[in-house]
GROMACS .gro file of C-alpha atoms in nm:
model
  398
    1MET     CA    1  12.145   7.285   7.642
    2ARG     CA    2  12.347   7.553   7.825
    3ASN     CA    3  12.191   7.897   7.793
    4TYR     CA    4  12.369   8.093   8.065
    5ASP     CA    5  12.728   7.970   8.068
    6LEU     CA    6  12.872   8.284   7.902
    7ILE     CA    7  12.690   8.561   8.094
    8THR     CA    8  12.652   8.681   8.452
    9PRO     CA    9  12.320   8.690   8.642
   10GLU     CA   10  12.115   9.009   8.625
   11GLY     CA   11  12.237   9.270   8.869
   12THR     CA   12  12.599   9.145   8.865
   13LYS     CA   13  12.905   9.217   8.652
   14ASP     CA   14  13.265   9.112   8.600
   15LEU     CA   15  13.526   9.371   8.699
   16LEU     CA   16  13.845   9.397   8.497
   17PHE     CA   17  14.181   9.563   8.563
   18GLY     CA   18  14.116   9.939   8.589
   19GLU     CA   19  13.770   9.875   8.740
   20CYS     CA   20  13.934   9.667   9.014
   21ILE     CA   21  14.187   9.942   9.082
   22ILE     CA   22  13.909  10.199   9.121
   23ARG     CA   23  13.710   9.978   9.357
   24ARG     CA   24  14.007   9.880   9.576
   25LYS     CA   25  14.123  10.241   9.600
   26ILE     CA   26  13.779  10.351   9.722
   27GLU     CA   27  13.756  10.066   9.973
   28ASN     CA   28  14.108  10.118  10.106
   29THR     CA   29  14.065  10.496  10.134
   30LEU     CA   30  13.746  10.454  10.338
   31LEU     CA   31  13.880  10.178  10.563
   32GLU     CA   32  14.195  10.376  10.639
   33LEU     CA   33  13.982  10.678  10.732
   34PHE     CA   34  13.756  10.471  10.960
   35LYS     CA   35  14.049  10.298  11.131
   36SER     CA   36  14.218  10.636  11.189
   37ARG     CA   37  13.914  10.724  11.400
   38GLY     CA   38  13.937  10.414  11.618
   39TYR     CA   39  13.700  10.181  11.430
   40SER     CA   40  13.790   9.810  11.422
   41GLU     CA   41  13.711   9.602  11.117
   42MET     CA   42  13.488   9.297  11.130
   43ILE     CA   43  13.354   9.056  10.868
   44THR     CA   44  13.026   8.866  10.892
   45PRO     CA   45  12.936   8.555  10.688
   46GLY     CA   46  12.802   8.597  10.338
   47LEU     CA   47  12.541   8.338  10.434
   48GLU     CA   48  12.309   8.395  10.730
   49PHE     CA   49  12.007   8.211  10.864
   50TYR     CA   50  11.684   8.361  10.734
   51ASP     CA   51  11.577   8.417  11.097
   52VAL     CA   52  11.835   8.698  11.134
   53PHE     CA   53  11.631   8.904  10.886
   54ASN     CA   54  11.288   8.773  10.986
   55LEU     CA   55  11.251   8.958  11.315
   56ASN     CA   56  10.926   9.100  11.450
   57SER     CA   57  10.970   9.416  11.246
   58ARG     CA   58  11.045   9.229  10.918
   59TYR     CA   59  11.280   9.494  10.786
   60PHE     CA   60  11.352   9.306  10.463
   61PRO     CA   61  11.066   9.160  10.255
   62GLN     CA   62  11.149   8.800  10.173
   63GLU     CA   63  11.091   8.862   9.803
   64ASN     CA   64  11.403   9.084   9.805
   65LEU     CA   65  11.624   8.813   9.955
   66TYR     CA   66  11.835   8.552   9.780
   67LYS     CA   67  11.743   8.228   9.957
   68LEU     CA   68  11.885   7.876   9.969
   69THR     CA   69  11.900   7.583  10.212
   70ASP     CA   70  12.187   7.417  10.395
   71SER     CA   71  12.259   7.043  10.423
   72LYS     CA   72  12.002   7.015  10.705
   73GLY     CA   73  11.726   7.184  10.508
   74ARG     CA   74  11.743   7.507  10.707
   75LEU     CA   75  11.660   7.828  10.523
   76LEU     CA   76  11.956   8.058  10.456
   77VAL     CA   77  11.987   8.394  10.282
   78MET     CA   78  12.275   8.571  10.115
   79ARG     CA   79  12.345   8.869  10.339
   80PRO     CA   80  12.116   9.157  10.221
   81ASP     CA   81  12.245   9.406  10.478
   82SER     CA   82  12.552   9.452  10.698
   83THR     CA   83  12.395   9.624  11.000
   84MET     CA   84  12.168   9.339  11.110
   85PRO     CA   85  12.441   9.071  11.113
   86ILE     CA   86  12.662   9.310  11.309
   87ALA     CA   87  12.372   9.363  11.554
   88ARG     CA   88  12.358   8.983  11.592
   89VAL     CA   89  12.732   8.968  11.667
   90VAL     CA   90  12.712   9.254  11.917
   91ALA     CA   91  12.424   9.084  12.102
   92THR     CA   92  12.614   8.754  12.121
   93ARG     CA   93  12.992   8.749  12.092
   94LEU     CA   94  13.041   9.115  12.192
   95ARG     CA   95  12.778   9.132  12.465
   96ASP     CA   96  13.040   9.173  12.739
   97ALA     CA   97  13.262   9.414  12.543
   98VAL     CA   98  13.332   9.760  12.682
   99LEU     CA   99  13.103  10.024  12.532
  100PRO     CA  100  13.098  10.214  12.310
  101LEU     CA  101  13.190   9.975  12.030
  102LYS     CA  102  13.331  10.130  11.712
  103LEU     CA  103  13.308   9.882  11.425
  104CYS     CA  104  13.373   9.911  11.052
  105TYR     CA  105  13.329   9.673  10.760
  106ASP     CA  106  13.388   9.629  10.389
  107GLN     CA  107  13.172   9.354  10.245
  108THR     CA  108  12.915   9.267   9.981
  109VAL     CA  109  12.538   9.253  10.029
  110TYR     CA  110  12.290   9.084   9.797
  111ARG     CA  111  11.939   9.208   9.724
  112THR     CA  112  11.703   9.159   9.436
  113GLU     CA  113  11.489   9.441   9.298
  114PRO     CA  114  11.315   9.278   9.000
  115ALA     CA  115  11.136   9.593   8.887
  116LEU     CA  116  11.452   9.798   8.846
  117LYS     CA  117  11.652   9.800   8.524
  118GLY     CA  118  12.026   9.844   8.548
  119ARG     CA  119  12.014   9.744   8.913
  120SER     CA  120  12.299   9.608   9.121
  121ASP     CA  121  12.202   9.300   9.319
  122GLU     CA  122  12.561   9.258   9.439
  123ILE     CA  123  12.654   9.576   9.630
  124VAL     CA  124  12.984   9.645   9.804
  125GLN     CA  125  12.927   9.840  10.126
  126THR     CA  126  13.198  10.003  10.333
  127GLY     CA  127  13.069  10.154  10.655
  128ILE     CA  128  13.075  10.209  11.029
  129GLU     CA  129  12.860  10.125  11.331
  130LEU     CA  130  12.897  10.324  11.654
  131ILE     CA  131  12.725  10.119  11.923
  132GLY     CA  132  12.640  10.201  12.282
  133SER     CA  133  12.600  10.581  12.287
  134GLN     CA  134  12.293  10.805  12.261
  135LEU     CA  135  12.491  11.127  12.298
  136LYS     CA  136  12.473  11.405  12.043
  137ILE     CA  137  12.851  11.381  11.998
  138ALA     CA  138  12.799  11.028  11.860
  139ASP     CA  139  12.559  11.163  11.597
  140LEU     CA  140  12.802  11.441  11.508
  141GLU     CA  141  13.097  11.202  11.485
  142VAL     CA  142  12.907  10.983  11.241
  143ILE     CA  143  12.799  11.284  11.032
  144SER     CA  144  13.152  11.426  11.023
  145THR     CA  145  13.289  11.084  10.926
  146ALA     CA  146  13.037  11.063  10.641
  147VAL     CA  147  13.143  11.410  10.521
  148ASP     CA  148  13.512  11.325  10.546
  149SER     CA  149  13.451  11.001  10.356
  150MET     CA  150  13.326  11.198  10.056
  151LYS     CA  151  13.603  11.457  10.088
  152ALA     CA  152  13.864  11.180  10.098
  153LEU     CA  153  13.741  11.058   9.760
  154GLY     CA  154  13.788  11.405   9.611
  155MET     CA  155  13.436  11.445   9.475
  156GLU     CA  156  13.166  11.712   9.492
  157PHE     CA  157  12.901  11.593   9.735
  158SER     CA  158  12.597  11.689   9.938
  159LEU     CA  159  12.472  11.542  10.264
  160GLU     CA  160  12.109  11.541  10.373
  161ILE     CA  161  11.985  11.477  10.726
  162GLY     CA  162  11.635  11.412  10.854
  163HIS     CA  163  11.451  11.248  11.143
  164ILE     CA  164  11.241  10.936  11.083
  165GLY     CA  165  11.057  10.999  11.410
  166ILE     CA  166  10.864  11.289  11.256
  167PHE     CA  167  10.713  11.069  10.985
  168LYS     CA  168  10.645  10.787  11.232
  169GLU     CA  169  10.476  11.027  11.473
  170LEU     CA  170  10.246  11.157  11.199
  171VAL     CA  171  10.161  10.833  11.023
  172GLY     CA  172  10.105  10.660  11.357
  173ARG     CA  173   9.804  10.886  11.414
  174LEU     CA  174   9.635  10.784  11.090
  175GLU     CA  175   9.366  10.517  11.088
  176ALA     CA  176   9.564  10.326  10.826
  177THR     CA  177   9.674   9.967  10.770
  178ASP     CA  178  10.043   9.875  10.765
  179LYS     CA  179  10.017   9.834  10.388
  180GLU     CA  180   9.873  10.184  10.350
  181LYS     CA  181  10.140  10.333  10.577
  182GLU     CA  182  10.411  10.170  10.366
  183ARG     CA  183  10.250  10.310  10.051
  184ILE     CA  184  10.249  10.659  10.207
  185ARG     CA  185  10.613  10.618  10.307
  186LYS     CA  186  10.716  10.515   9.957
  187LEU     CA  187  10.532  10.808   9.796
  188ILE     CA  188  10.698  11.054  10.036
  189GLU     CA  189  11.039  10.898   9.972
  190ASN     CA  190  10.990  10.932   9.594
  191LYS     CA  191  10.838  11.282   9.634
  192ASN     CA  192  10.539  11.172   9.427
  193PHE     CA  193  10.308  11.459   9.527
  194PRO     CA  194  10.004  11.380   9.306
  195ALA     CA  195   9.977  11.016   9.414
  196LEU     CA  196  10.050  11.107   9.778
  197ASN     CA  197   9.775  11.370   9.780
  198ASP     CA  198   9.526  11.131   9.623
  199LEU     CA  199   9.601  10.859   9.877
  200LEU     CA  200   9.587  11.094  10.179
  201ASP     CA  201   9.260  11.245  10.058
  202THR     CA  202   9.097  10.907  10.129
  203PHE     CA  203   9.169  10.968  10.501
  204GLY     CA  204   8.991  11.304  10.503
  205SER     CA  205   9.128  11.653  10.550
  206ASN     CA  206   9.293  11.725  10.884
  207HIS     CA  207   9.620  11.861  11.023
  208ILE     CA  208   9.784  11.513  11.005
  209THR     CA  209   9.711  11.454  10.636
  210ASP     CA  210   9.801  11.817  10.557
  211ALA     CA  211  10.139  11.774  10.728
  212LEU     CA  212  10.210  11.443  10.551
  213LYS     CA  213  10.125  11.598  10.213
  214LYS     CA  214  10.382  11.873  10.266
  215LEU     CA  215  10.651  11.659  10.430
  216PRO     CA  216  10.840  11.579  10.105
  217ALA     CA  217  10.864  11.953  10.024
  218LEU     CA  218  11.028  12.039  10.356
  219PHE     CA  219  11.391  12.042  10.253
  220GLY     CA  220  11.662  12.307  10.243
  221GLY     CA  221  11.842  12.502  10.513
  222ALA     CA  222  11.750  12.637  10.856
  223GLU     CA  223  11.423  12.780  10.722
  224VAL     CA  224  11.282  12.424  10.708
  225PHE     CA  225  11.241  12.415  11.084
  226GLU     CA  226  11.025  12.728  11.098
  227LYS     CA  227  10.800  12.598  10.819
  228ALA     CA  228  10.768  12.260  10.992
  229GLU     CA  229  10.679  12.414  11.329
  230GLU     CA  230  10.403  12.619  11.167
  231LEU     CA  231  10.271  12.313  10.991
  232MET     CA  232  10.299  12.075  11.288
  233PRO     CA  233  10.228  12.263  11.614
  234ASP     CA  234  10.268  11.952  11.826
  235GLU     CA  235  10.487  11.915  12.135
  236ASN     CA  236  10.624  11.571  12.045
  237ILE     CA  237  10.711  11.675  11.691
  238LYS     CA  238  10.853  12.009  11.815
  239ARG     CA  239  11.087  11.813  12.043
  240LEU     CA  240  11.208  11.604  11.747
  241LEU     CA  241  11.251  11.915  11.533
  242ASP     CA  242  11.453  12.086  11.808
  243GLU     CA  243  11.673  11.777  11.836
  244LEU     CA  244  11.735  11.774  11.460
  245ARG     CA  245  11.788  12.152  11.444
  246GLU     CA  246  12.061  12.130  11.707
  247ILE     CA  247  12.239  11.854  11.516
  248TYR     CA  248  12.202  12.043  11.187
  249GLU     CA  249  12.347  12.366  11.325
  250ASP     CA  250  12.645  12.190  11.483
  251ALA     CA  251  12.707  11.980  11.172
  252ALA     CA  252  12.694  12.288  10.946
  253GLU     CA  253  12.942  12.467  11.171
  254LEU     CA  254  13.163  12.160  11.189
  255CYS     CA  255  13.175  12.131  10.810
  256GLY     CA  256  13.237  12.499  10.749
  257ASN     CA  257  12.887  12.610  10.648
  258ASP     CA  258  12.981  12.536  10.286
  259GLY     CA  259  12.628  12.441  10.181
  260ASN     CA  260  12.699  12.071  10.158
  261ILE     CA  261  12.460  11.982  10.442
  262THR     CA  262  12.086  12.028  10.406
  263VAL     CA  263  11.773  11.919  10.595
  264ASP     CA  264  11.512  11.693  10.434
  265LEU     CA  265  11.212  11.595  10.646
  266GLY     CA  266  11.101  11.370  10.360
  267LEU     CA  267  11.383  11.124  10.433
  268VAL     CA  268  11.189  10.810  10.522
  269ASN     CA  269  11.421  10.519  10.458
  270LYS     CA  270  11.283  10.188  10.338
  271THR     CA  271  11.490  10.003  10.594
  272ASP     CA  272  11.272  10.110  10.883
  273TYR     CA  273  11.486   9.992  11.173
  274TYR     CA  274  11.594  10.356  11.196
  275THR     CA  275  11.452  10.539  11.497
  276GLY     CA  276  11.593  10.893  11.479
  277LEU     CA  277  11.853  11.074  11.272
  278ILE     CA  278  11.865  10.976  10.903
  279ILE     CA  279  12.169  11.044  10.683
  280LYS     CA  280  12.193  11.034  10.304
  281GLY     CA  281  12.484  11.142  10.089
  282TYR     CA  282  12.494  11.217   9.716
  283LEU     CA  283  12.768  11.274   9.462
  284GLU     CA  284  12.746  11.522   9.178
  285GLY     CA  285  12.651  11.333   8.864
  286HIS     CA  286  12.476  11.044   9.038
  287GLY     CA  287  12.106  11.054   9.128
  288ASP     CA  288  12.093  10.776   9.388
  289GLU     CA  289  12.238  10.805   9.735
  290VAL     CA  290  12.593  10.681   9.787
  291ILE     CA  291  12.573  10.709  10.167
  292SER     CA  292  12.279  10.584  10.369
  293GLY     CA  293  12.244  10.543  10.742
  294GLY     CA  294  12.111  10.675  11.068
  295ARG     CA  295  12.028  10.597  11.428
  296TYR     CA  296  11.876  10.258  11.512
  297ASP     CA  297  11.832  10.245  11.889
  298LYS     CA  298  11.592   9.946  11.901
  299LEU     CA  299  11.737   9.704  11.646
  300ILE     CA  300  11.994   9.530  11.868
  301SER     CA  301  11.727   9.479  12.136
  302GLU     CA  302  11.548   9.246  11.892
  303PHE     CA  303  11.851   9.018  11.933
  304GLY     CA  304  11.819   9.040  12.314
  305TYR     CA  305  12.061   9.323  12.398
  306ASP     CA  306  11.904   9.669  12.445
  307ILE     CA  307  12.166   9.929  12.348
  308PRO     CA  308  12.154  10.228  12.110
  309ALA     CA  309  12.349  10.254  11.786
  310ILE     CA  310  12.412  10.472  11.483
  311GLY     CA  311  12.601  10.415  11.158
  312PHE     CA  312  12.615  10.449  10.782
  313ALA     CA  313  12.720  10.254  10.474
  314VAL     CA  314  12.889  10.381  10.161
  315ASN     CA  315  12.768  10.222   9.837
  316VAL     CA  316  13.103  10.156   9.669
  317ASN     CA  317  12.935  10.041   9.345
  318ALA     CA  318  12.764  10.379   9.308
  319ILE     CA  319  13.090  10.570   9.356
  320CYS     CA  320  13.260  10.346   9.100
  321LYS     CA  321  12.986  10.433   8.850
  322VAL     CA  322  13.052  10.805   8.897
  323VAL     CA  323  13.426  10.753   8.839
  324GLU     CA  324  13.368  10.526   8.539
  325LYS     CA  325  13.126  10.778   8.385
  326SER     CA  326  13.422  11.011   8.333
  327GLY     CA  327  13.570  10.749   8.098
  328ILE     CA  328  13.910  10.789   8.258
  329PHE     CA  329  14.034  10.462   8.401
  330PRO     CA  330  14.359  10.432   8.593
  331ALA     CA  331  14.637  10.268   8.398
  332VAL     CA  332  14.712   9.913   8.498
  333PRO     CA  333  15.071   9.932   8.629
  334SER     CA  334  15.331   9.743   8.427
  335PRO     CA  335  15.592   9.521   8.595
  336ASP     CA  336  15.936   9.677   8.644
  337ALA     CA  337  16.113   9.378   8.492
  338ILE     CA  338  16.063   9.043   8.323
  339VAL     CA  339  16.306   8.753   8.373
  340PHE     CA  340  16.377   8.510   8.087
  341ALA     CA  341  16.541   8.173   8.155
  342GLU     CA  342  16.739   7.984   7.895
  343SER     CA  343  16.675   7.608   7.899
  344GLY     CA  344  16.814   7.453   8.217
  345CYS     CA  345  16.834   7.785   8.402
  346GLU     CA  346  16.478   7.798   8.536
  347VAL     CA  347  16.567   7.765   8.907
  348GLU     CA  348  16.834   8.034   8.886
  349ALA     CA  349  16.591   8.262   8.702
  350LEU     CA  350  16.324   8.215   8.970
  351ARG     CA  351  16.580   8.299   9.238
  352THR     CA  352  16.688   8.612   9.050
  353ALA     CA  353  16.327   8.725   9.017
  354GLN     CA  354  16.276   8.680   9.390
  355GLU     CA  355  16.588   8.882   9.470
  356LEU     CA  356  16.459   9.167   9.256
  357ARG     CA  357  16.119   9.153   9.429
  358GLU     CA  358  16.290   9.176   9.766
  359GLN     CA  359  16.444   9.500   9.641
  360GLY     CA  360  16.094   9.636   9.585
  361GLU     CA  361  16.051   9.569   9.213
  362VAL     CA  362  15.747   9.411   9.049
  363VAL     CA  363  15.888   9.121   8.849
  364GLU     CA  364  15.722   8.885   8.603
  365MET     CA  365  15.859   8.554   8.478
  366ALA     CA  366  15.880   8.515   8.100
  367LEU     CA  367  15.669   8.225   7.978
  368PHE     CA  368  15.820   8.202   7.628
  369ASP     CA  369  16.085   7.973   7.484
  370ASP     CA  370  16.267   8.237   7.277
  371LEU     CA  371  16.410   8.575   7.370
  372GLU     CA  372  16.262   8.761   7.074
  373SER     CA  373  15.908   8.677   7.191
  374VAL     CA  374  15.997   8.803   7.538
  375ARG     CA  375  16.118   9.134   7.393
  376GLU     CA  376  15.799   9.174   7.191
  377TYR     CA  377  15.588   9.096   7.498
  378ALA     CA  378  15.787   9.343   7.712
  379LYS     CA  379  15.739   9.613   7.450
  380GLU     CA  380  15.364   9.547   7.435
  381ARG     CA  381  15.329   9.554   7.814
  382LYS     CA  382  15.566   9.852   7.853
  383ILE     CA  383  15.801   9.653   8.077
  384GLY     CA  384  16.121   9.853   8.105
  385LYS     CA  385  16.373   9.579   8.177
  386VAL     CA  386  16.436   9.227   8.043
  387VAL     CA  387  16.666   9.010   8.256
  388VAL     CA  388  16.816   8.710   8.074
  389ILE     CA  389  16.950   8.415   8.274
  390ASP     CA  390  17.166   8.185   8.062
  391GLY     CA  391  17.363   7.998   8.326
  392GLU     CA  392  17.683   8.193   8.272
  393ASN     CA  393  17.603   8.563   8.266
  394GLU     CA  394  17.304   8.764   8.380
  395GLU     CA  395  17.212   9.005   8.105
  396GLU     CA  396  16.984   9.306   8.141
  397GLU     CA  397  16.818   9.491   7.855
  398ALA     CA  398  16.637   9.824   7.875
   0.00000   0.00000   0.00000
């Protein structure tokens, strides 16, 4: 008995007509912007060996991966992330390429989050990776590209920046297991203050636990840095704060000080291959981030090539949801003309249609055996011109 032949798997959906137009417009707008800044597009396989995502750091829990085997019994996964496969390519096929490398992509990733309702397991990501530079200008270029990506889509947005090193510096001084550290990270990310306080209380009261308790509340403008320095009078953390402050001030100036860029020291991304700057972007009317990225200076070294990198991905699905929420879908364009062939005139009709297309028109062939049906169809589809080929005269109707 077939139970699932008329539905799609959880976390996926069919896209029709106007939805496809929205998605392609977003993808094309972003890719054109990236390429205008010197980024070259690349595509990695939808299927990767599990080993690519099973490095020492285990960035992706295997329960979140879609897994299958190949004809030799080797374990494969459907690509859950674009950055790690690109890191693999850089460490192998692009190892001798001139640095810096500026790469962009537009591809789908697959992840399962069983606990989430309304989730997307099939996510279109369009993004960039700037590889081979640790300079501040690289960080600022990526931030400005993220800002311009949102501006290009014509939507109200906000961009948050943070530094994962601050959290790692603090949590690394706790006598905690990896599982406990991950629990602390998740509570900070979700800004769950009561549960975070309860968990940190089990480690006693000291300046480390006090700082971690207040980390999710440290967000806003330039005043965040003063509050953080008072809370964490530590030379290593002060150095990280100074680094982030410099980037924040330059980014705010670069983007016109219009209030779209804020600091959030509670940014502690789940994908913990990030080592420094963290970037998250949000659109008005959508609670989840639509841009996520940052600096990952150690990831490519796990593939045997030690070079720094920074990048971000735009969640195209999330932007589509914001557009669709307005209820205004773009009209599906109608063909300019439809060509009807009387019996025996099919070849001539096909040639006529091609000639019209070469003139720049969108032309459809009529798949009816009587002219009245063609006229009704053209009226329904709002096709402005009917071309009739009868072997003797070519007739056009408005």
